[in-house]
C-alpha cells in the first residue's frame, strides 16, 4: 500500500468519525510540509543559500559530464589514429617498403 492510498484511507476514516474534510486536508498538508522541512534539515539544505548551492552543484555536475564526454572522445580519436597508423605500418611491411628504401 502506498503512502497516498494510506493517507486517503485515514482521511476517509476520520471523516466518517466526524472530522471535517478541510481540517483533515490541512493537517495532511501541514504534516507534509513539516516532513519535507525535516528531511531538508537532515540533508543540510534548510538555509536560505541551499537553492544557490544546489544550482552550483548542478552546474558542477554538468561540467563534469561535459569533461568526461570530451575525454572519452579524445581517447577514442587517439585510439583510432593509433590503429590507422598501425595498419599503415603493417601494410608497408607486407608490401616490402623497407626494401624500397635500400
PDB file of C-alpha atoms in Angstrom:
ATOM      1  CA  UNK A   1       0.000   0.000   0.000  1.00  0.00           C
ATOM      2  CA  UNK A   2       1.426   3.380  -0.963  1.00  0.00           C
ATOM      3  CA  UNK A   3       1.543   6.388   1.324  1.00  0.00           C
ATOM      4  CA  UNK A   4      -1.042   8.193  -0.810  1.00  0.00           C
ATOM      5  CA  UNK A   5      -3.648   5.459  -0.503  1.00  0.00           C
ATOM      6  CA  UNK A   6      -2.942   5.063   3.207  1.00  0.00           C
ATOM      7  CA  UNK A   7      -3.385   8.798   3.727  1.00  0.00           C
ATOM      8  CA  UNK A   8      -6.608   8.751   1.713  1.00  0.00           C
ATOM      9  CA  UNK A   9      -7.979   5.887   3.791  1.00  0.00           C
ATOM     10  CA  UNK A  10      -7.067   7.595   7.041  1.00  0.00           C
ATOM     11  CA  UNK A  11      -8.746  10.828   5.939  1.00  0.00           C
ATOM     12  CA  UNK A  12     -11.864   8.922   4.879  1.00  0.00           C
ATOM     13  CA  UNK A  13     -11.941   7.077   8.199  1.00  0.00           C
ATOM     14  CA  UNK A  14     -11.545  10.299  10.191  1.00  0.00           C
ATOM     15  CA  UNK A  15     -14.262  11.985   8.121  1.00  0.00           C
ATOM     16  CA  UNK A  16     -16.625   9.093   8.844  1.00  0.00           C
ATOM     17  CA  UNK A  17     -15.890   9.528  12.538  1.00  0.00           C
ATOM     18  CA  UNK A  18     -16.855  13.198  12.423  1.00  0.00           C
ATOM     19  CA  UNK A  19     -13.790  15.199  11.482  1.00  0.00           C
ATOM     20  CA  UNK A  20     -14.158  17.954   8.886  1.00  0.00           C
ATOM     21  CA  UNK A  21     -12.594  17.167   5.494  1.00  0.00           C
ATOM     22  CA  UNK A  22     -10.971  20.608   5.222  1.00  0.00           C
ATOM     23  CA  UNK A  23      -9.406  20.194   8.650  1.00  0.00           C
ATOM     24  CA  UNK A  24      -8.054  16.779   7.716  1.00  0.00           C
ATOM     25  CA  UNK A  25      -6.611  18.074   4.464  1.00  0.00           C
ATOM     26  CA  UNK A  26      -4.967  20.959   6.294  1.00  0.00           C
ATOM     27  CA  UNK A  27      -3.452  18.529   8.804  1.00  0.00           C
ATOM     28  CA  UNK A  28      -2.149  16.305   5.984  1.00  0.00           C
ATOM     29  CA  UNK A  29      -0.681  19.303   4.148  1.00  0.00           C
ATOM     30  CA  UNK A  30       0.994  20.627   7.302  1.00  0.00           C
ATOM     31  CA  UNK A  31       2.381  17.168   8.080  1.00  0.00           C
ATOM     32  CA  UNK A  32       3.840  17.004   4.587  1.00  0.00           C
ATOM     33  CA  UNK A  33       5.440  20.421   4.954  1.00  0.00           C
ATOM     34  CA  UNK A  34       6.908  19.548   8.346  1.00  0.00           C
ATOM     35  CA  UNK A  35       8.230  16.237   6.993  1.00  0.00           C
ATOM     36  CA  UNK A  36       9.789  17.920   3.948  1.00  0.00           C
ATOM     37  CA  UNK A  37      11.436  20.574   6.119  1.00  0.00           C
ATOM     38  CA  UNK A  38      12.767  17.890   8.452  1.00  0.00           C
ATOM     39  CA  UNK A  39      14.214  15.936   5.511  1.00  0.00           C
ATOM     40  CA  UNK A  40      15.856  19.084   4.102  1.00  0.00           C
ATOM     41  CA  UNK A  41      17.319  19.876   7.535  1.00  0.00           C
ATOM     42  CA  UNK A  42      18.795  16.384   7.777  1.00  0.00           C
ATOM     43  CA  UNK A  43      20.432  16.922   4.397  1.00  0.00           C
ATOM     44  CA  UNK A  44      21.745  20.324   5.451  1.00  0.00           C
ATOM     45  CA  UNK A  45      19.592  22.150   2.911  1.00  0.00           C
ATOM     46  CA  UNK A  46      17.322  24.165   5.194  1.00  0.00           C
ATOM     47  CA  UNK A  47      19.146  27.500   4.956  1.00  0.00           C
ATOM     48  CA  UNK A  48      18.473  30.340   2.526  1.00  0.00           C
ATOM     49  CA  UNK A  49      21.592  29.578   0.458  1.00  0.00           C
ATOM     50  CA  UNK A  50      20.527  25.998  -0.265  1.00  0.00           C
ATOM     51  CA  UNK A  51      18.953  26.854  -3.622  1.00  0.00           C
ATOM     52  CA  UNK A  52      22.162  28.567  -4.737  1.00  0.00           C
ATOM     53  CA  UNK A  53      24.210  25.610  -3.506  1.00  0.00           C
ATOM     54  CA  UNK A  54      22.034  23.162  -5.447  1.00  0.00           C
ATOM     55  CA  UNK A  55      22.328  25.291  -8.602  1.00  0.00           C
ATOM     56  CA  UNK A  56      26.120  25.317  -8.229  1.00  0.00           C
ATOM     57  CA  UNK A  57      26.183  21.564  -7.683  1.00  0.00           C
ATOM     58  CA  UNK A  58      24.095  21.019 -10.806  1.00  0.00           C
ATOM     59  CA  UNK A  59      26.431  23.282 -12.781  1.00  0.00           C
ATOM     60  CA  UNK A  60      29.462  21.412 -11.447  1.00  0.00           C
ATOM     61  CA  UNK A  61      27.908  18.064 -12.318  1.00  0.00           C
ATOM     62  CA  UNK A  62      27.105  19.298 -15.820  1.00  0.00           C
ATOM     63  CA  UNK A  63      30.693  20.470 -16.274  1.00  0.00           C
ATOM     64  CA  UNK A  64      31.980  17.103 -15.052  1.00  0.00           C
ATOM     65  CA  UNK A  65      29.768  15.273 -17.550  1.00  0.00           C
ATOM     66  CA  UNK A  66      30.950  17.534 -20.384  1.00  0.00           C
ATOM     67  CA  UNK A  67      34.598  16.975 -19.422  1.00  0.00           C
ATOM     68  CA  UNK A  68      34.034  13.220 -19.269  1.00  0.00           C
ATOM     69  CA  UNK A  69      32.451  13.226 -22.745  1.00  0.00           C
ATOM     70  CA  UNK A  70      35.343  15.269 -24.131  1.00  0.00           C
ATOM     71  CA  UNK A  71      37.910  12.962 -22.565  1.00  0.00           C
ATOM     72  CA  UNK A  72      36.228   9.841 -23.939  1.00  0.00           C
ATOM     73  CA  UNK A  73      36.003  11.443 -27.377  1.00  0.00           C
ATOM     74  CA  UNK A  74      39.698  12.400 -27.283  1.00  0.00           C
ATOM     75  CA  UNK A  75      40.734   8.897 -26.200  1.00  0.00           C
ATOM     76  CA  UNK A  76      38.648   7.332 -28.948  1.00  0.00           C
ATOM     77  CA  UNK A  77      40.204   9.661 -31.550  1.00  0.00           C
ATOM     78  CA  UNK A  78      43.672   8.829 -30.262  1.00  0.00           C
ATOM     79  CA  UNK A  79      42.945   5.104 -30.434  1.00  0.00           C
ATOM     80  CA  UNK A  80      41.556   5.486 -33.950  1.00  0.00           C
ATOM     81  CA  UNK A  81      44.630   7.342 -35.168  1.00  0.00           C
ATOM     82  CA  UNK A  82      46.920   4.821 -33.487  1.00  0.00           C
ATOM     83  CA  UNK A  83      45.093   1.929 -35.144  1.00  0.00           C
ATOM     84  CA  UNK A  84      45.249   3.661 -38.545  1.00  0.00           C
ATOM     85  CA  UNK A  85      48.998   4.245 -38.151  1.00  0.00           C
ATOM     86  CA  UNK A  86      49.492   0.619 -37.135  1.00  0.00           C
ATOM     87  CA  UNK A  87      47.564  -0.581 -40.176  1.00  0.00           C
ATOM     88  CA  UNK A  88      49.702   1.631 -42.439  1.00  0.00           C
ATOM     89  CA  UNK A  89      52.935   0.324 -40.893  1.00  0.00           C
ATOM     90  CA  UNK A  90      51.804  -3.298 -41.239  1.00  0.00           C
ATOM     91  CA  UNK A  91      50.693  -2.665 -44.820  1.00  0.00           C
ATOM     92  CA  UNK A  92      54.066  -1.091 -45.651  1.00  0.00           C
ATOM     93  CA  UNK A  93      55.896  -4.064 -44.147  1.00  0.00           C
ATOM     94  CA  UNK A  94      53.713  -6.503 -46.101  1.00  0.00           C
ATOM     95  CA  UNK A  95      54.349  -4.688 -49.371  1.00  0.00           C
ATOM     96  CA  UNK A  96      58.092  -4.635 -48.790  1.00  0.00           C
ATOM     97  CA  UNK A  97      58.526  -0.929 -48.144  1.00  0.00           C
ATOM     98  CA  UNK A  98      61.827  -1.413 -46.226  1.00  0.00           C
ATOM     99  CA  UNK A  99      63.288  -2.989 -49.405  1.00  0.00           C
ATOM    100  CA  UNK A 100      62.363   0.104 -51.405  1.00  0.00           C
ATOM    101  CA  UNK A 101      64.488   2.246 -49.137  1.00  0.00           C
ATOM    102  CA  UNK A 102      67.706   0.314 -49.938  1.00  0.00           C
TER     103      UNK A 102
END
